[in-house]
Short mmCIF file of C-alpha atoms and ligand atoms in Angstrom, two decimals:
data_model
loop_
_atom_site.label_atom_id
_atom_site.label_comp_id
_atom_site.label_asym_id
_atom_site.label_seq_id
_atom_site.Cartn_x
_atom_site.Cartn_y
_atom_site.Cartn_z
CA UNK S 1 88.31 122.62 119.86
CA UNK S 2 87.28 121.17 116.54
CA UNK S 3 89.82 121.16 113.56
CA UNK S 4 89.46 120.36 109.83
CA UNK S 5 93.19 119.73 109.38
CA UNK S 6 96.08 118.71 111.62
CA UNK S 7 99.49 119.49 110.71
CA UNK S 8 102.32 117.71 111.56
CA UNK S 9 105.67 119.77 111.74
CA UNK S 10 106.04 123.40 112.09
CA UNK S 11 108.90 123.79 109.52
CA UNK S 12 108.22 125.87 106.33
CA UNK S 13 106.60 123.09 104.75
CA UNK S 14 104.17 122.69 107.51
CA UNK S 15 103.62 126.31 108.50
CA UNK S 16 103.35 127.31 104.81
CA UNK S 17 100.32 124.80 104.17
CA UNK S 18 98.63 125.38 107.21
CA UNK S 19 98.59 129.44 106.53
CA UNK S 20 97.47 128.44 102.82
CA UNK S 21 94.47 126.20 104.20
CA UNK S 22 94.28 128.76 107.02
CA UNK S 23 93.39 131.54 104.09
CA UNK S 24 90.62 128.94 102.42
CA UNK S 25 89.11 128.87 105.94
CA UNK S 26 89.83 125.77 107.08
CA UNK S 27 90.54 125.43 111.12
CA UNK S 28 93.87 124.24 111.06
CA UNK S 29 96.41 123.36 113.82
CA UNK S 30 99.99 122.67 113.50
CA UNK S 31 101.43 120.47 116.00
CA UNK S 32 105.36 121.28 116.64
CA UNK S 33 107.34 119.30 118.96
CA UNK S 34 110.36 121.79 119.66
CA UNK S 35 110.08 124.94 121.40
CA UNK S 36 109.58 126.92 118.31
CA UNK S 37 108.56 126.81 114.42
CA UNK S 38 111.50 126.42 112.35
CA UNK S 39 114.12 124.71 114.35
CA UNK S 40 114.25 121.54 112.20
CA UNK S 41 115.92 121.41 109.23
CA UNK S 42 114.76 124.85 108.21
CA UNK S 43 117.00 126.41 110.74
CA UNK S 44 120.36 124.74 109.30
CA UNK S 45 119.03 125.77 105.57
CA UNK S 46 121.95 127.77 103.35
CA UNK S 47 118.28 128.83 101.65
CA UNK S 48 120.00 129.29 98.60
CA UNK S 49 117.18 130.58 95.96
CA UNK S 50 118.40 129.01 92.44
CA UNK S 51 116.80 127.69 89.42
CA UNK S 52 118.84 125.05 87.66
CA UNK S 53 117.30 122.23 87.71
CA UNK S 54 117.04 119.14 85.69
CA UNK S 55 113.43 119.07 85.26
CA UNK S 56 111.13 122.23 83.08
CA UNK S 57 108.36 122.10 86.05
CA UNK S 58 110.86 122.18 88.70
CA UNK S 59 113.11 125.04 87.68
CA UNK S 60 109.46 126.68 87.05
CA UNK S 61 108.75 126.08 90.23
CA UNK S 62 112.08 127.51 91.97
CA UNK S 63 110.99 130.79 89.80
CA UNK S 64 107.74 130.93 91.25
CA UNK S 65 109.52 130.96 94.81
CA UNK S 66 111.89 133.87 94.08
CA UNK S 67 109.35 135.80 92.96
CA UNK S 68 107.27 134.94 96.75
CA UNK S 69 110.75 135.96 98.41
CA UNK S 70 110.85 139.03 96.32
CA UNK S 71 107.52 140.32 97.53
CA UNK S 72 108.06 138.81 100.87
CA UNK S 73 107.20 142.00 102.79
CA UNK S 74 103.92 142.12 101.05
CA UNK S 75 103.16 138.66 101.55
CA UNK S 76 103.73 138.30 105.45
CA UNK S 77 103.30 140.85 108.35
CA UNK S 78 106.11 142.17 110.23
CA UNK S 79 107.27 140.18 113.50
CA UNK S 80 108.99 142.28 116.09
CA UNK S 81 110.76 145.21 115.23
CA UNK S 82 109.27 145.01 112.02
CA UNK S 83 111.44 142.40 111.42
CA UNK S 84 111.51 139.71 108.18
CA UNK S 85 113.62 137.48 106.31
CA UNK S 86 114.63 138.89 103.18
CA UNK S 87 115.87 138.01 99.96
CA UNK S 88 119.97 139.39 99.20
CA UNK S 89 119.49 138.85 95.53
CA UNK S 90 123.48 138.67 94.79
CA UNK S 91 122.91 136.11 91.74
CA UNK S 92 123.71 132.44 91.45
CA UNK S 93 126.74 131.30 89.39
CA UNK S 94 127.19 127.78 89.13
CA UNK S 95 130.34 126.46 87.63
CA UNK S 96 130.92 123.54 85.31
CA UNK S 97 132.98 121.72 83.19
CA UNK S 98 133.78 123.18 79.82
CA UNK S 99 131.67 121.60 76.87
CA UNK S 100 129.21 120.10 78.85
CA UNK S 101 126.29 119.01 76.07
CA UNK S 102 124.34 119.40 78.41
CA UNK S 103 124.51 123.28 79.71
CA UNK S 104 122.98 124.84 76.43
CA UNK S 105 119.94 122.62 76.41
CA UNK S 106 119.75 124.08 79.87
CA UNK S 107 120.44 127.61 79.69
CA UNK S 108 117.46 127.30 77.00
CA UNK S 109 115.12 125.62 78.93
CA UNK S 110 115.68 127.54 81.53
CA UNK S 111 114.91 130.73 79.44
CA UNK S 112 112.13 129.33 78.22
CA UNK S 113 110.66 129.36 81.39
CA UNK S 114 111.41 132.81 81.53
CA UNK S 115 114.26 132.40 84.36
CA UNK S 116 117.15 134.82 83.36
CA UNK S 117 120.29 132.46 82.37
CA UNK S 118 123.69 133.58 80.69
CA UNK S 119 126.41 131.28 79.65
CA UNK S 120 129.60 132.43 80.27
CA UNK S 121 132.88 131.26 79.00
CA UNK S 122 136.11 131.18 81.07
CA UNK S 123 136.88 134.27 79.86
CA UNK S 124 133.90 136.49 80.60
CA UNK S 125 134.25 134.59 83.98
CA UNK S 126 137.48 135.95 84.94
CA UNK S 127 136.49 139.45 83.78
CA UNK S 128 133.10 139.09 85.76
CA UNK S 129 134.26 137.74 88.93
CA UNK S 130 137.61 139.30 89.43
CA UNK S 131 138.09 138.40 92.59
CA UNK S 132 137.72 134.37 91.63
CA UNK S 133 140.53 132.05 90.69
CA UNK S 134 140.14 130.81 87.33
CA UNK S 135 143.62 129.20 86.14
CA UNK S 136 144.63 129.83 82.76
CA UNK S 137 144.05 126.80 80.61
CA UNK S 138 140.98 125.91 82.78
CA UNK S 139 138.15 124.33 80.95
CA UNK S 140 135.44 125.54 83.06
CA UNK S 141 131.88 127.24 81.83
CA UNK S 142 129.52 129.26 83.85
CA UNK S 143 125.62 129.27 84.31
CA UNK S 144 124.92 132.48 85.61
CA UNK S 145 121.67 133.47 87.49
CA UNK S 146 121.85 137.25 87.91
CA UNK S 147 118.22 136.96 89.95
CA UNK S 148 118.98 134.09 92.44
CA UNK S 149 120.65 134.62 95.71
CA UNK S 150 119.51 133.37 98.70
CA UNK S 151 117.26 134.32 102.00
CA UNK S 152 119.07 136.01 104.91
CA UNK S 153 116.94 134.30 107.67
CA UNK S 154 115.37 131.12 106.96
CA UNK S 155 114.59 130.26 110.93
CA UNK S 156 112.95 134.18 110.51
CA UNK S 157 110.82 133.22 107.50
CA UNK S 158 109.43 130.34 108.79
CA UNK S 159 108.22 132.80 111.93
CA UNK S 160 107.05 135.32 109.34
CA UNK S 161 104.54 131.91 107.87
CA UNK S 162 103.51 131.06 111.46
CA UNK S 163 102.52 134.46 111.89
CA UNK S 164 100.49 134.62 108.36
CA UNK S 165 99.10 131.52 109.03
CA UNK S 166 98.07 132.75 112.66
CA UNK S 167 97.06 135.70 111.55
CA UNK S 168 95.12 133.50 108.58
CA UNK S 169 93.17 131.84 112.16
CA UNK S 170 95.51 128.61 112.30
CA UNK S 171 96.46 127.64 115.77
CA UNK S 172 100.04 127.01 115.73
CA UNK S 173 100.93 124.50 119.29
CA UNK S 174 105.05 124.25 120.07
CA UNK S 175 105.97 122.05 122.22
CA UNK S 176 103.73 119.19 121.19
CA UNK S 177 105.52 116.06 119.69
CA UNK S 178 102.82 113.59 117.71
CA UNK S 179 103.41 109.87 118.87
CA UNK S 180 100.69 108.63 117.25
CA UNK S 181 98.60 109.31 113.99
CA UNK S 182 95.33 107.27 114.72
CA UNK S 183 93.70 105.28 111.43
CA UNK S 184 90.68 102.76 111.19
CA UNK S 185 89.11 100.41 108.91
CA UNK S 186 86.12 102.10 107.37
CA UNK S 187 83.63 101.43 103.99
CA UNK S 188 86.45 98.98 102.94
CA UNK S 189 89.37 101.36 103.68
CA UNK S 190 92.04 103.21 106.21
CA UNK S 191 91.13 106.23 106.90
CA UNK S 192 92.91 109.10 109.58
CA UNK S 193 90.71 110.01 112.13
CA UNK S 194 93.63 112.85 114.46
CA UNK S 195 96.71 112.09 116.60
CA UNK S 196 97.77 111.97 119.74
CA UNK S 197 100.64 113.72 121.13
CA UNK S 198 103.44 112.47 123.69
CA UNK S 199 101.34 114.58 126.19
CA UNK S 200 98.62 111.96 125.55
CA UNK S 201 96.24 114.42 124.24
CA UNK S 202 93.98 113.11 121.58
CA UNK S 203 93.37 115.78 118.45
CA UNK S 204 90.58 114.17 116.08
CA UNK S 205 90.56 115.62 112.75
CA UNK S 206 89.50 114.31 109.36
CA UNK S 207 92.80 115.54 107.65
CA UNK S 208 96.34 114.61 108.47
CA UNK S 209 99.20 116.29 106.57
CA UNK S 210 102.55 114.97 107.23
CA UNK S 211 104.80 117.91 107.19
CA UNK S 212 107.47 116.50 109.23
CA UNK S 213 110.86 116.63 107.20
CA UNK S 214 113.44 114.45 108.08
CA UNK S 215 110.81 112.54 110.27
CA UNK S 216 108.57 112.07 107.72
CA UNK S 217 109.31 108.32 106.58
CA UNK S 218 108.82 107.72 110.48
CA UNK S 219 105.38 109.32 110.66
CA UNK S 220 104.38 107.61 107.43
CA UNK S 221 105.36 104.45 109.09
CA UNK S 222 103.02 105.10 111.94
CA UNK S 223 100.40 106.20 110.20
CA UNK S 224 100.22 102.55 108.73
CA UNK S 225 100.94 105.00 105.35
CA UNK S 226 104.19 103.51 103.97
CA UNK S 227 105.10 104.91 100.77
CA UNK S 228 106.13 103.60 97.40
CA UNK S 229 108.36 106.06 97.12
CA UNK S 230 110.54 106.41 100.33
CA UNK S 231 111.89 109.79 102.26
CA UNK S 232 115.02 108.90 104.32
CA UNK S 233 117.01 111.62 106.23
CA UNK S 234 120.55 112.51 104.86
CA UNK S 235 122.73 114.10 107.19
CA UNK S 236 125.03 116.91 106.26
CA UNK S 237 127.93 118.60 107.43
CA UNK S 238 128.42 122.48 106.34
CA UNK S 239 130.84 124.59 107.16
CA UNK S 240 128.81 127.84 109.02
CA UNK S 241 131.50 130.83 109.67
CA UNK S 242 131.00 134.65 110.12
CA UNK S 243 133.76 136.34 107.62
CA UNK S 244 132.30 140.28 108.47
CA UNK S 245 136.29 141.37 108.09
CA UNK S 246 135.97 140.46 104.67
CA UNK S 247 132.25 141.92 104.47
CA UNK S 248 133.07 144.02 101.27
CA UNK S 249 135.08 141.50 99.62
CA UNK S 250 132.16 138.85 100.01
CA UNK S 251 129.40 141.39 98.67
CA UNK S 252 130.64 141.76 95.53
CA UNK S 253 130.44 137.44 95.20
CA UNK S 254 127.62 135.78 94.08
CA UNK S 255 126.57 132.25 95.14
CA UNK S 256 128.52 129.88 93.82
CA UNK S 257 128.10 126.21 93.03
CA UNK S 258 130.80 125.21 92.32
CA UNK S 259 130.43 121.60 90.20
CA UNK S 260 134.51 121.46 89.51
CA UNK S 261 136.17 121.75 92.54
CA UNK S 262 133.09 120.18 94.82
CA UNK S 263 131.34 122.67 97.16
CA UNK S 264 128.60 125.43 97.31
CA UNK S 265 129.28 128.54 99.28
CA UNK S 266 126.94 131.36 100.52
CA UNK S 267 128.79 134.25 100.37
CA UNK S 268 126.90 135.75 103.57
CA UNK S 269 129.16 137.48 105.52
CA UNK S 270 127.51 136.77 108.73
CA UNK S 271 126.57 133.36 108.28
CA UNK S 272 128.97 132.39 105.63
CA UNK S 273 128.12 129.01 104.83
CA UNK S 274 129.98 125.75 102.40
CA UNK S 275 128.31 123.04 101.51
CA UNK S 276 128.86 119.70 99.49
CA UNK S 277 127.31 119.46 95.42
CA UNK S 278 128.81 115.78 94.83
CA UNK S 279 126.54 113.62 94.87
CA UNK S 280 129.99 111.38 96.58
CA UNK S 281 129.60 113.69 99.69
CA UNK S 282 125.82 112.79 100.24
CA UNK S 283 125.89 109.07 101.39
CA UNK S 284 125.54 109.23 105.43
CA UNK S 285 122.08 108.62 105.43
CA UNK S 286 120.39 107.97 108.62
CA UNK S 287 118.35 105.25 109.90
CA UNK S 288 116.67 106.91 112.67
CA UNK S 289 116.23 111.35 112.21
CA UNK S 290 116.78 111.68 116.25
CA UNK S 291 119.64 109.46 116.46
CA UNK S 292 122.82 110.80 114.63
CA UNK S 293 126.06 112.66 115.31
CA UNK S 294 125.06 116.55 115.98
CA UNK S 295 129.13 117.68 116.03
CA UNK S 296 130.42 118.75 112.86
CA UNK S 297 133.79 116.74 112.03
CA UNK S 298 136.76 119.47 111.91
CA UNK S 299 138.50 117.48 109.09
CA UNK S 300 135.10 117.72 107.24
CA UNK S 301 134.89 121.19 107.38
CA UNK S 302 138.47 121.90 106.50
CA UNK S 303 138.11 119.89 102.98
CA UNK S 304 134.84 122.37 102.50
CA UNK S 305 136.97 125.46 103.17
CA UNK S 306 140.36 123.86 100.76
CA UNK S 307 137.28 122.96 98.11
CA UNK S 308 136.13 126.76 98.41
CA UNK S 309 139.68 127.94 98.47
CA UNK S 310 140.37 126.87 95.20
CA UNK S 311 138.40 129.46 93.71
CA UNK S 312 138.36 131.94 96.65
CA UNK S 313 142.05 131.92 97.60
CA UNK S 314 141.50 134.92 99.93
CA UNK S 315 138.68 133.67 102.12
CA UNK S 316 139.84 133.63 105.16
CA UNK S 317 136.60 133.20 107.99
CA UNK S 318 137.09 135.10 111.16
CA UNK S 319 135.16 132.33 112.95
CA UNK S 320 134.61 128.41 111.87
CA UNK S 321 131.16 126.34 113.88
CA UNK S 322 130.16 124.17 111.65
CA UNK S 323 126.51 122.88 111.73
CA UNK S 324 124.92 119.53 110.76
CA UNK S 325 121.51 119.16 109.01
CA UNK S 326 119.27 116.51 107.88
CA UNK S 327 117.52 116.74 104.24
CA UNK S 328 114.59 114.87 104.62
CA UNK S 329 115.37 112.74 101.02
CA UNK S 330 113.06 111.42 97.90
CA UNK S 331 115.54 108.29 97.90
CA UNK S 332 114.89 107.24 94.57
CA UNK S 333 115.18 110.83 92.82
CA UNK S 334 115.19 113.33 95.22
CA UNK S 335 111.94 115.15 94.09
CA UNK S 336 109.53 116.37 96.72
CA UNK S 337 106.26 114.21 97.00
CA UNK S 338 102.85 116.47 97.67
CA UNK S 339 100.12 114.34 97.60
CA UNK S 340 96.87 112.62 99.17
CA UNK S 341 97.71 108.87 100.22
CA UNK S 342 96.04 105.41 100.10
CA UNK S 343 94.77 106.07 103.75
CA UNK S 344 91.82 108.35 103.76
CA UNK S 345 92.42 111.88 105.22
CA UNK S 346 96.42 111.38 104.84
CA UNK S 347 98.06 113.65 103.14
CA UNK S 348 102.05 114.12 102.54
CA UNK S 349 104.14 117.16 101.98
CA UNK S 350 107.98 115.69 102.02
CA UNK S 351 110.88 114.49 101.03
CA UNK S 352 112.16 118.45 99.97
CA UNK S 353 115.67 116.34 99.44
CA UNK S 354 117.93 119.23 100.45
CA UNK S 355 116.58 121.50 98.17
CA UNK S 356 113.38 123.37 98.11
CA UNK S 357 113.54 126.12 101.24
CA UNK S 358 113.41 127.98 98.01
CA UNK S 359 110.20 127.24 97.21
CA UNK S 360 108.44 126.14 100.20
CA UNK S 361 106.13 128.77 100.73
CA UNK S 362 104.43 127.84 96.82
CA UNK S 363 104.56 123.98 98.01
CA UNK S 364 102.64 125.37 101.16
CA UNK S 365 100.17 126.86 98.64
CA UNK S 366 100.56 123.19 96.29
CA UNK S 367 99.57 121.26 99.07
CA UNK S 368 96.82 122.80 100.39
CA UNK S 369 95.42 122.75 96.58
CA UNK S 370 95.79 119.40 96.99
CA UNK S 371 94.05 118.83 100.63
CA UNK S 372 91.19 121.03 99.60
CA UNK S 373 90.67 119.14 95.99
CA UNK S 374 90.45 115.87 97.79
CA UNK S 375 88.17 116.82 100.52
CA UNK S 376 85.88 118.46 98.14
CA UNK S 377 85.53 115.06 96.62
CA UNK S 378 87.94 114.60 93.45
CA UNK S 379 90.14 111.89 94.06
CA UNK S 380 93.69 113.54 92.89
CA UNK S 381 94.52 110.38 91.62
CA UNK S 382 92.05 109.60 89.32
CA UNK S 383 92.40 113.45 88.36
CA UNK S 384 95.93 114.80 88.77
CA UNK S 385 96.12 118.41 89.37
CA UNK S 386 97.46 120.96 87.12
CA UNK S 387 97.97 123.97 88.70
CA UNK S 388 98.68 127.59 87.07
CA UNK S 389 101.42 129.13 89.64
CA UNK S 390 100.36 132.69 90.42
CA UNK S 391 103.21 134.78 89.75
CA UNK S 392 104.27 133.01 86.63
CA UNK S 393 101.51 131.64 85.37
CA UNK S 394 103.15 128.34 84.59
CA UNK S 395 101.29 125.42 84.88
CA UNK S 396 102.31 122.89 87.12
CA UNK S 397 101.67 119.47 87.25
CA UNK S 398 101.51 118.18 90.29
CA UNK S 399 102.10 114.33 89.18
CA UNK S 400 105.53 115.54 89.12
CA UNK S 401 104.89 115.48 93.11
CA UNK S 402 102.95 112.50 92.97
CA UNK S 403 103.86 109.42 95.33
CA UNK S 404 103.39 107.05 92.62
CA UNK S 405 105.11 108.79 89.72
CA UNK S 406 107.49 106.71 88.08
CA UNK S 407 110.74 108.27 89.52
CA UNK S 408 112.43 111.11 88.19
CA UNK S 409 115.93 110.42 86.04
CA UNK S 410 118.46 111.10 87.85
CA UNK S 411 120.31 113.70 86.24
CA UNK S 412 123.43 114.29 88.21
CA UNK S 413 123.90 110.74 89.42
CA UNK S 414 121.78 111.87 92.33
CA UNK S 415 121.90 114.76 94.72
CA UNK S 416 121.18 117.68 96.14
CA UNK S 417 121.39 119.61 92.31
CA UNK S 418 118.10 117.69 91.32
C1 FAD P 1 122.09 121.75 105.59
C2 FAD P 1 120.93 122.10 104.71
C3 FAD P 1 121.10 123.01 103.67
C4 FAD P 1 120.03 123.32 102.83
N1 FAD P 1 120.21 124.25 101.85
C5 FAD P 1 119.16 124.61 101.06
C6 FAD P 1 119.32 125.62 100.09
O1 FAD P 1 120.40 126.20 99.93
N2 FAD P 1 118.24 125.96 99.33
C7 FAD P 1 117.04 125.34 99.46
O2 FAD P 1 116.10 125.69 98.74
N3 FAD P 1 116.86 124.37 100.39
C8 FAD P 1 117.89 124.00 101.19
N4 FAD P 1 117.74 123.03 102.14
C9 FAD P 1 116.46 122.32 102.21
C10 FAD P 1 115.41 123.07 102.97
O3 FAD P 1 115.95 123.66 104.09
C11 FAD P 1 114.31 122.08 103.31
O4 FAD P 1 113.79 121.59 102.08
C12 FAD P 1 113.20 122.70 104.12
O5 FAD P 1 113.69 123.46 105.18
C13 FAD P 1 112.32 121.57 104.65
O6 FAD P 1 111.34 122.11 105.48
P1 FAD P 1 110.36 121.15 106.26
O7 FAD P 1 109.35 122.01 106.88
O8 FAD P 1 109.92 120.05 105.36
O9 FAD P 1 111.30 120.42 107.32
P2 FAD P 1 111.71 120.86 108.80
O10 FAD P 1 112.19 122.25 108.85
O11 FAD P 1 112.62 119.81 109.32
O12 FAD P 1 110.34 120.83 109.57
C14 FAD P 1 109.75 119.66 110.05
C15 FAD P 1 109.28 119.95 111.46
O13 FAD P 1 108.56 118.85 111.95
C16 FAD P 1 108.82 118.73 113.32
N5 FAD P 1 108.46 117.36 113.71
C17 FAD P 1 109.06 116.21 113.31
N6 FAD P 1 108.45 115.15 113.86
C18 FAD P 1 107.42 115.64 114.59
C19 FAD P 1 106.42 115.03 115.39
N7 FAD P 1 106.36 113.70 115.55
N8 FAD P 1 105.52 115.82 116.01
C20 FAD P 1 105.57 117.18 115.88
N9 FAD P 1 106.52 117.80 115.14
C21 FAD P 1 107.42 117.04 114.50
C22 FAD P 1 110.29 119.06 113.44
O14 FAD P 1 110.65 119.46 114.74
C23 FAD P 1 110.44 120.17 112.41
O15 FAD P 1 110.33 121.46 112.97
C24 FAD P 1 118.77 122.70 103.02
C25 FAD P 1 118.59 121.81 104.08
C26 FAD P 1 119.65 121.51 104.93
C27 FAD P 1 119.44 120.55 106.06
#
């Protein structure tokens, strides 16, 4: 079998862009080395859908991907049982400091993007959110995203992309780790010419797209590709409980992050879920993605559940796992990079930094823009894209994705909050 494009990873990333190029008509094959799609870093995602973000194009962006969850059963056929991820749109409130300068200048930019945003005083918080501890003299402001939520399923969504992108005519192979991305020295340059799998089977193909999350900085690496700009997996421990005795209780919650007291929680009865926001929580980064502890630490998830108990007093989870994850991490400023490469035929969608499940199935769509551009003979680089996002007709520059931007400011000392 022939193939235009070869895919590395079958996370949403991966499976997103191949159904994208699989809709231009290009024969595309993902290559993923578990079992299933999804099973990476995907399958331990909270998939919280929010848009604050430090950066116009990027909370633009995270807008763009609510509205692709919201039509999600249009986008993507059913899998069995009719079955889909879905969006629970229970709203996003993220709580900060009092006073902050820095929260109107938000809230505005945020509107101006047309992403719905109300600032809410401790006082309208309390009346709001009833059920939430706010102490009297505390000098605490909210940021409250009635639209947001999150995605029930995000192991499920990245099925229902596989199964768009199949149905699209991309051959999806499980089961089939890449060792080895082959390059040669042609006309004065690297180029890609396939890869070759731990099964020793050789795939030739003129386009590589490194969609391999947390592995990605290894697969640059051995596609003689290094970056400028380096992706580096970060390794997470969240606290994953069911709380279904409290099912009524937690439906009336939004999602919170919760900037005060330290910790994000999904308020998903079933898979009830508290993560870290400080940027002090994210430092275990990982030399090696397949080498690093896989048990959550019990005295890690306690301090998640005291953070979240600060402002939840009654939570009370029937049953506490755990999970760990890997964010597959922009080190310098934790913004995704999308983008064609120095080597010929190598392209790069990575370094989603803990962040951008939200939007993966419109970086799916960005980097196929970005494969097809290139191949059709403008040199992205030369010519950065701009690209008008479909649903909200924002235009998008994709240097903001570039690999040789000039990093982002960091705007929370770093982090997952971008
Ligand atoms: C704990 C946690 C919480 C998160 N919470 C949120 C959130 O609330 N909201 C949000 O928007 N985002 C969140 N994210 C981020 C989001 O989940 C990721 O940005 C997204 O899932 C990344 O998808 P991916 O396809 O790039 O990576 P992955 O899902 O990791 O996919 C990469 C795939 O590549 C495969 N692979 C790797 N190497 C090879 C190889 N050599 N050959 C073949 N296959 C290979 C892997 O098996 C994997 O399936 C979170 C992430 C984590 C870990």
């Amino acid at each position: 079998m022939s193939h235009d494009a070869i895919v590395i990873g079958g996370g949403i990333i991966g499976c997103s862009t191949a159904w994208h190029l699989a809709r231009r008509g290009a024969r595309v094959t993902v290559l993923e080395r578990e079992a299933r799609v999804g099973l990476g870093s995907t399958a331990r995602s909270t998939a919280i859908v929010r848009q604050r973000y430090s950066h116009e194009a990027a909370m633009a962006l995270a807008l763009e991907g609510l509205r692709e969850w919201e039509r999600w059963s249009d986008r993507v056929p059913p899998g069995d049982q009719g079955k889909r991820a879905s969006l629970r749109n229970c709203g996003v409130l993220f709580l900060l400091p009092a006073g902050e300068p820095s929260t109107p200048q938000l809230a505005r930019s945020m509107r101006q993007v047309g992403i719905v945003a109300e600032q809410l005083d401790r006082d309208a918080l309390a009346q709001r959110f009833p059920t939430l501890q706010f102490d009297a003299d505390e000098s605490v402001e909210g940021l409250y995203e009635p639209e947001g939520g999150y995605v029930d399923a995000p192991e499920q969504a990245t099925r229902d992309v596989a199964r768009a992108a199949a149905a699209a005519g991309a051959n999806i192979v499980t089961g089939a780790r890449v060792r080895e991305v082959l390059t040669e020295w042609r006309d004065g340059g690297l180029s890609v010419r396939g890869v070759r799998t731990d099964a020793n089977e050789l795939l030739e193909a003129p386009t590589v797209i490194n969609c391999a999350g947390p592995h990605s900085g290894w697969v640059n690496l051995v596609a003689r590709s290094p970056l400028a700009l380096q992706t580096a997996p970060l390794r997470q421990v969240v606290l994953h409980a069911t709380a279904t005795s409290q099912a009524e209780r937690l439906a009336a919650l939004p999602v919170i992050a919760d900037l005060r007291h330290g910790y994000y929680l999904r308020p998903d009865p079933e898979r009830l879920r508290i993560g870290a926001v400080w940027p002090e929580d994210e430092t275990e980064w990982i030399a090696e993605a397949d080498a690093h502890e896989p048990t959550a630490e019990r005295a890690v998830l306690q301090r998640r559940l005291e953070a979240a108990r600060k402002r939840v007093p009654w939570l009370e989870p029937d049953q506490i796992m755990g999970l760990v994850g890997l964010y597959d991490v922009t080190v310098q400023d934790w913004y995704p990079i999308v983008d064609r490469t120095d080597t010929r035929g190598y392209f790069v969608a990575i370094g989603t930094s803990g962040a951008w499940f939200k939007a993966a199935p419109v970086i799916g769509w960005l980097a196929s823009e970005v494969v097809t551009a290139n191949v059709s003979g403008r040199n992205t680089d030369a010519q950065p894209l701009e690209l008008t996002l479909p649903n909200t007709g924002y235009r998008f520059p994709m240097s903001l994705f570039s690999r040789r931007r000039t990093p982002v400011p960091l705007a929370y000392g770093g982090g997952v909050l971008g």
